[in-house]
Tab-separated table of C-alpha atoms in Angstrom:
chain	number	residue	atom	x	y	z
A	109	GLY	CA	17.396	1.637	-30.051
A	110	ALA	CA	14.070	0.021	-29.266
A	111	GLY	CA	12.781	0.383	-25.753
A	112	VAL	CA	10.493	-1.860	-23.760
A	113	SER	CA	7.290	-2.519	-25.658
A	114	GLN	CA	3.962	-3.685	-24.290
A	115	SER	CA	0.802	-4.904	-25.935
A	116	PRO	CA	-2.015	-4.221	-26.122
A	117	SER	CA	-1.887	-0.502	-25.276
A	118	ASN	CA	-5.446	-0.647	-24.031
A	119	LYS	CA	-7.675	-3.536	-23.078
A	120	VAL	CA	-11.335	-3.454	-22.140
A	121	THR	CA	-12.783	-6.677	-20.834
A	122	GLU	CA	-15.812	-7.938	-18.967
A	123	LYS	CA	-15.695	-9.071	-15.392
A	124	GLY	CA	-14.893	-12.763	-15.184
A	125	LYS	CA	-12.905	-12.940	-18.435
A	126	ASP	CA	-9.210	-13.833	-18.601
A	127	VAL	CA	-6.677	-11.388	-20.069
A	128	GLU	CA	-3.084	-11.717	-21.238
A	129	LEU	CA	-0.699	-8.790	-21.277
A	130	ARG	CA	2.578	-8.974	-23.155
A	131	CYS	CA	5.968	-7.383	-22.516
A	132	ASP	CA	8.955	-7.315	-24.871
A	133	PRO	CA	11.996	-6.166	-22.882
A	134	ILE	CA	14.997	-4.395	-24.327
A	135	SER	CA	17.120	-6.905	-26.217
A	136	GLY	CA	19.785	-8.429	-23.999
A	137	HIS	CA	18.241	-7.296	-20.727
A	138	THR	CA	18.295	-10.126	-18.219
A	139	ALA	CA	15.900	-8.809	-15.581
A	140	LEU	CA	12.194	-8.138	-16.142
A	141	TYR	CA	9.616	-6.658	-13.780
A	142	TRP	CA	5.861	-6.205	-13.726
A	143	TYR	CA	4.198	-3.383	-11.782
A	144	ARG	CA	0.602	-2.231	-11.402
A	145	GLN	CA	-0.317	1.455	-11.214
A	146	SER	CA	-3.817	2.227	-9.982
A	147	LEU	CA	-5.347	5.694	-10.091
A	148	GLY	CA	-3.815	7.877	-7.394
A	149	GLN	CA	-1.532	5.069	-6.249
A	150	GLY	CA	2.144	4.547	-6.752
A	151	LEU	CA	3.513	1.644	-8.700
A	152	GLU	CA	2.941	-1.667	-6.969
A	153	PHE	CA	5.559	-4.380	-7.518
A	154	LEU	CA	4.076	-7.623	-8.856
A	155	ILE	CA	6.824	-9.984	-10.010
A	156	TYR	CA	10.531	-10.062	-10.929
A	157	PHE	CA	12.399	-12.380	-13.315
A	158	GLN	CA	16.198	-12.581	-13.385
A	159	GLY	CA	17.805	-14.870	-15.927
A	160	ASN	CA	17.101	-18.515	-15.176
A	161	SER	CA	16.509	-17.961	-11.459
A	162	ALA	CA	13.151	-18.639	-9.830
A	163	PRO	CA	11.011	-15.503	-10.119
A	164	ASP	CA	10.158	-13.347	-7.095
A	165	LYS	CA	6.351	-13.571	-7.096
A	166	SER	CA	5.890	-11.924	-3.720
A	167	GLY	CA	3.910	-8.985	-5.123
A	168	LEU	CA	1.206	-10.925	-6.970
A	169	PRO	CA	-2.061	-9.917	-5.232
A	170	SER	CA	-3.912	-13.217	-5.659
A	171	ASP	CA	-3.688	-16.603	-7.336
A	172	ARG	CA	-5.679	-15.150	-10.241
A	173	PHE	CA	-2.458	-13.456	-11.318
A	174	SER	CA	0.395	-15.350	-12.948
A	175	ALA	CA	3.318	-14.500	-15.193
A	176	GLU	CA	5.820	-16.353	-17.264
A	177	ARG	CA	8.894	-15.456	-19.201
A	178	THR	CA	9.756	-17.623	-22.171
A	179	GLY	CA	13.310	-18.030	-23.400
A	180	GLY	CA	14.564	-15.315	-21.085
A	181	SER	CA	12.902	-12.641	-23.204
A	182	VAL	CA	9.196	-12.008	-23.735
A	183	SER	CA	6.927	-12.114	-20.695
A	184	THR	CA	3.176	-12.582	-20.374
A	185	LEU	CA	1.121	-11.492	-17.371
A	186	THR	CA	-2.171	-13.382	-17.133
A	187	ILE	CA	-5.119	-12.314	-15.012
A	188	GLN	CA	-7.842	-14.931	-14.686
A	189	ARG	CA	-11.467	-14.209	-13.860
A	190	THR	CA	-10.875	-10.454	-13.921
A	191	GLN	CA	-12.507	-8.234	-11.317
A	192	GLN	CA	-13.272	-4.519	-11.512
A	193	GLU	CA	-10.544	-3.791	-8.965
A	194	ASP	CA	-8.016	-5.194	-11.469
A	195	SER	CA	-8.550	-2.061	-13.594
A	196	ALA	CA	-5.179	-0.300	-13.670
A	197	VAL	CA	-2.143	0.377	-15.811
A	198	TYR	CA	0.188	-2.609	-15.944
A	199	LEU	CA	3.796	-1.589	-16.483
A	200	CYS	CA	6.731	-3.736	-17.472
A	201	ALA	CA	10.395	-2.817	-16.979
A	202	SER	CA	13.721	-4.426	-17.801
A	203	THR	CA	17.310	-4.066	-16.620
A	204	PRO	CA	20.591	-5.157	-18.200
A	205	SER	CA	22.827	-7.642	-16.422
A	206	GLY	CA	24.518	-5.893	-13.500
A	207	GLY	CA	22.531	-2.741	-14.145
A	208	GLN	CA	20.372	-0.883	-11.688
A	209	THR	CA	18.217	1.355	-13.847
A	210	GLN	CA	14.792	-0.060	-14.660
A	211	TYR	CA	13.608	0.937	-18.139
A	212	PHE	CA	9.840	1.047	-18.321
A	213	GLY	CA	7.466	0.369	-21.164
A	214	PRO	CA	4.427	2.581	-21.854
A	215	GLY	CA	2.067	0.231	-20.042
A	216	THR	CA	-1.192	-1.566	-20.818
A	217	ARG	CA	-4.328	0.210	-19.627
A	218	LEU	CA	-6.780	-2.437	-18.455
A	219	LEU	CA	-10.425	-1.627	-17.832
A	220	VAL	CA	-12.663	-4.304	-16.408
A	221	LEU	CA	-16.357	-3.550	-16.855
B	197	GLN	CA	0.556	3.371	7.059
B	198	LYS	CA	2.140	3.219	3.607
B	199	GLU	CA	5.814	2.370	3.407
B	200	VAL	CA	6.476	5.452	1.258
B	201	GLU	CA	4.426	8.645	1.633
B	202	GLN	CA	4.311	11.295	-1.075
B	203	ASP	CA	1.945	14.246	-1.349
B	204	PRO	CA	0.076	13.815	-4.653
B	205	GLY	CA	-0.333	17.571	-5.130
B	206	PRO	CA	-1.125	18.841	-7.677
B	207	LEU	CA	1.610	21.442	-7.668
B	208	SER	CA	1.463	24.411	-10.055
B	209	VAL	CA	4.380	26.833	-10.408
B	210	PRO	CA	5.343	29.607	-12.845
B	211	GLU	CA	8.130	29.026	-15.322
B	212	GLY	CA	11.535	29.649	-13.762
B	213	ALA	CA	10.447	28.777	-10.214
B	214	ILE	CA	12.076	26.140	-8.044
B	215	VAL	CA	10.014	22.978	-7.696
B	216	SER	CA	10.401	21.176	-4.378
B	217	LEU	CA	9.178	17.592	-4.003
B	218	ASN	CA	9.586	15.231	-1.090
B	219	CYS	CA	8.832	11.798	0.285
B	220	THR	CA	9.003	10.219	3.699
B	221	TYR	CA	9.459	6.538	4.394
B	222	SER	CA	9.080	4.211	7.326
B	223	ASN	CA	11.568	1.415	6.586
B	224	SER	CA	15.011	2.463	7.805
B	225	ALA	CA	16.548	-0.463	5.884
B	226	PHE	CA	16.004	1.194	2.499
B	227	GLN	CA	19.382	1.692	0.864
B	228	TYR	CA	18.674	2.952	-2.657
B	229	PHE	CA	16.680	6.062	-3.487
B	230	MET	CA	15.390	7.163	-6.861
B	231	TRP	CA	13.252	9.785	-8.523
B	232	TYR	CA	11.304	8.954	-11.668
B	233	ARG	CA	9.477	11.287	-14.032
B	234	GLN	CA	6.327	10.093	-15.774
B	235	TYR	CA	4.681	11.978	-18.604
B	236	SER	CA	1.014	11.385	-19.308
B	237	ARG	CA	0.344	7.938	-20.821
B	238	LYS	CA	4.036	7.038	-20.727
B	239	GLY	CA	6.140	4.787	-18.523
B	240	PRO	CA	8.302	6.283	-15.756
B	241	GLU	CA	11.882	7.262	-16.616
B	242	LEU	CA	14.710	7.459	-14.116
B	243	LEU	CA	15.862	10.973	-13.213
B	244	MET	CA	18.097	10.534	-10.209
B	245	TYR	CA	19.608	7.607	-8.310
B	246	THR	CA	21.484	7.712	-5.024
B	247	TYR	CA	22.367	5.359	-2.211
B	248	SER	CA	23.813	7.661	0.423
B	249	SER	CA	22.716	10.554	2.553
B	250	GLY	CA	23.515	13.977	1.188
B	251	ASN	CA	22.989	15.848	-2.044
B	252	LYS	CA	23.412	14.777	-5.643
B	253	GLU	CA	23.207	17.234	-8.531
B	254	ASP	CA	22.528	16.639	-12.189
B	255	GLY	CA	21.977	19.777	-14.225
B	256	ARG	CA	18.851	21.520	-12.946
B	257	PHE	CA	17.989	18.599	-10.658
B	258	THR	CA	19.176	18.048	-7.091
B	259	ALA	CA	18.292	14.968	-5.066
B	260	GLN	CA	18.650	15.057	-1.310
B	261	VAL	CA	18.551	12.118	1.081
B	262	ASP	CA	18.361	12.359	4.872
B	263	LYS	CA	18.426	8.820	6.222
B	264	SER	CA	18.281	9.944	9.848
B	265	SER	CA	14.926	11.640	9.194
B	266	LYS	CA	13.803	9.085	6.583
B	267	TYR	CA	13.141	11.924	4.158
B	268	ILE	CA	14.132	12.464	0.539
B	269	SER	CA	13.693	15.501	-1.694
B	270	LEU	CA	13.983	16.510	-5.320
B	271	PHE	CA	14.540	20.103	-6.369
B	272	ILE	CA	14.107	21.358	-9.926
B	273	ARG	CA	15.718	24.736	-10.603
B	274	ASP	CA	14.661	27.104	-13.380
B	275	SER	CA	11.602	24.989	-14.083
B	276	GLN	CA	10.337	24.741	-17.654
B	277	PRO	CA	6.902	23.838	-19.070
B	278	SER	CA	8.527	20.619	-20.313
B	279	ASP	CA	9.053	19.650	-16.665
B	280	SER	CA	5.278	19.283	-16.287
B	281	ALA	CA	4.827	15.638	-15.350
B	282	THR	CA	4.230	13.312	-12.416
B	283	TYR	CA	7.289	12.749	-10.239
B	284	LEU	CA	7.568	9.488	-8.346
B	285	CYS	CA	9.971	8.717	-5.562
B	286	ALA	CA	11.113	5.119	-5.216
B	287	MET	CA	13.320	3.236	-2.832
B	288	SER	CA	14.690	-0.240	-2.435
B	289	LEU	CA	16.224	-2.620	0.051
B	290	ASN	CA	17.942	-4.805	-2.472
B	291	ASP	CA	18.309	-2.794	-5.652
B	292	TYR	CA	15.522	-4.474	-7.594
B	293	LYS	CA	12.233	-4.518	-5.700
B	294	LEU	CA	11.184	-0.882	-5.691
B	295	SER	CA	8.655	0.706	-3.347
B	296	PHE	CA	7.097	3.774	-4.934
B	297	GLY	CA	5.376	6.847	-3.615
B	298	ALA	CA	2.011	7.803	-5.089
B	299	GLY	CA	3.575	10.499	-7.290
B	300	THR	CA	3.231	14.297	-7.319
B	301	THR	CA	1.713	15.938	-10.385
B	302	VAL	CA	3.572	19.110	-11.332
B	303	THR	CA	2.462	21.773	-13.802
B	304	VAL	CA	4.884	24.520	-14.841
B	305	ARG	CA	2.960	27.487	-16.267
B	306	ALA	CA	4.527	29.392	-19.162
């Protein structure tokens, strides 16, 4: 079956521009996560959505970062006024209800010039 | 100090060798321990999951957790070139918010 998909695969933008990254979780999965992976760093938790509950936004690094999940499915991560330090791979994962395994997408590689 | 420490390597071994990977952590409240494998330009995939001290085996893979020492290990027996990847340890307090190590890049030479 289809796994987690993310778009775009790669994004190059100029400093100061806004970007939107999209995640399509596995159909039926109730939980969705965003992580950031910088060069030489482990994955850094950003935000977690579970069903209709309030998201856990504790990992968002600044108020330039926001995410939403519409209809309990697709999620969009928005970075406003991008900075060069935002350059990283942004990974999305999803989990079925009651499940523990996080299934990751291939990521969006963001480069801020 | 990072919450989870993992030597980034790189680690290069000949085919058939045992690969030994490890992580240390500082938060004694971590309950769940995982190892992920990440191929180049792909997302991580779960290899092993455990929540207790001791050993867990799955085919050529053995995960070891020592909560008293705050130390976890992954062993890969009879390593194959297809095992060449980055291996990430991860751990969690609450089964959803994972804290990852930096990852160790492994190359298995044919």
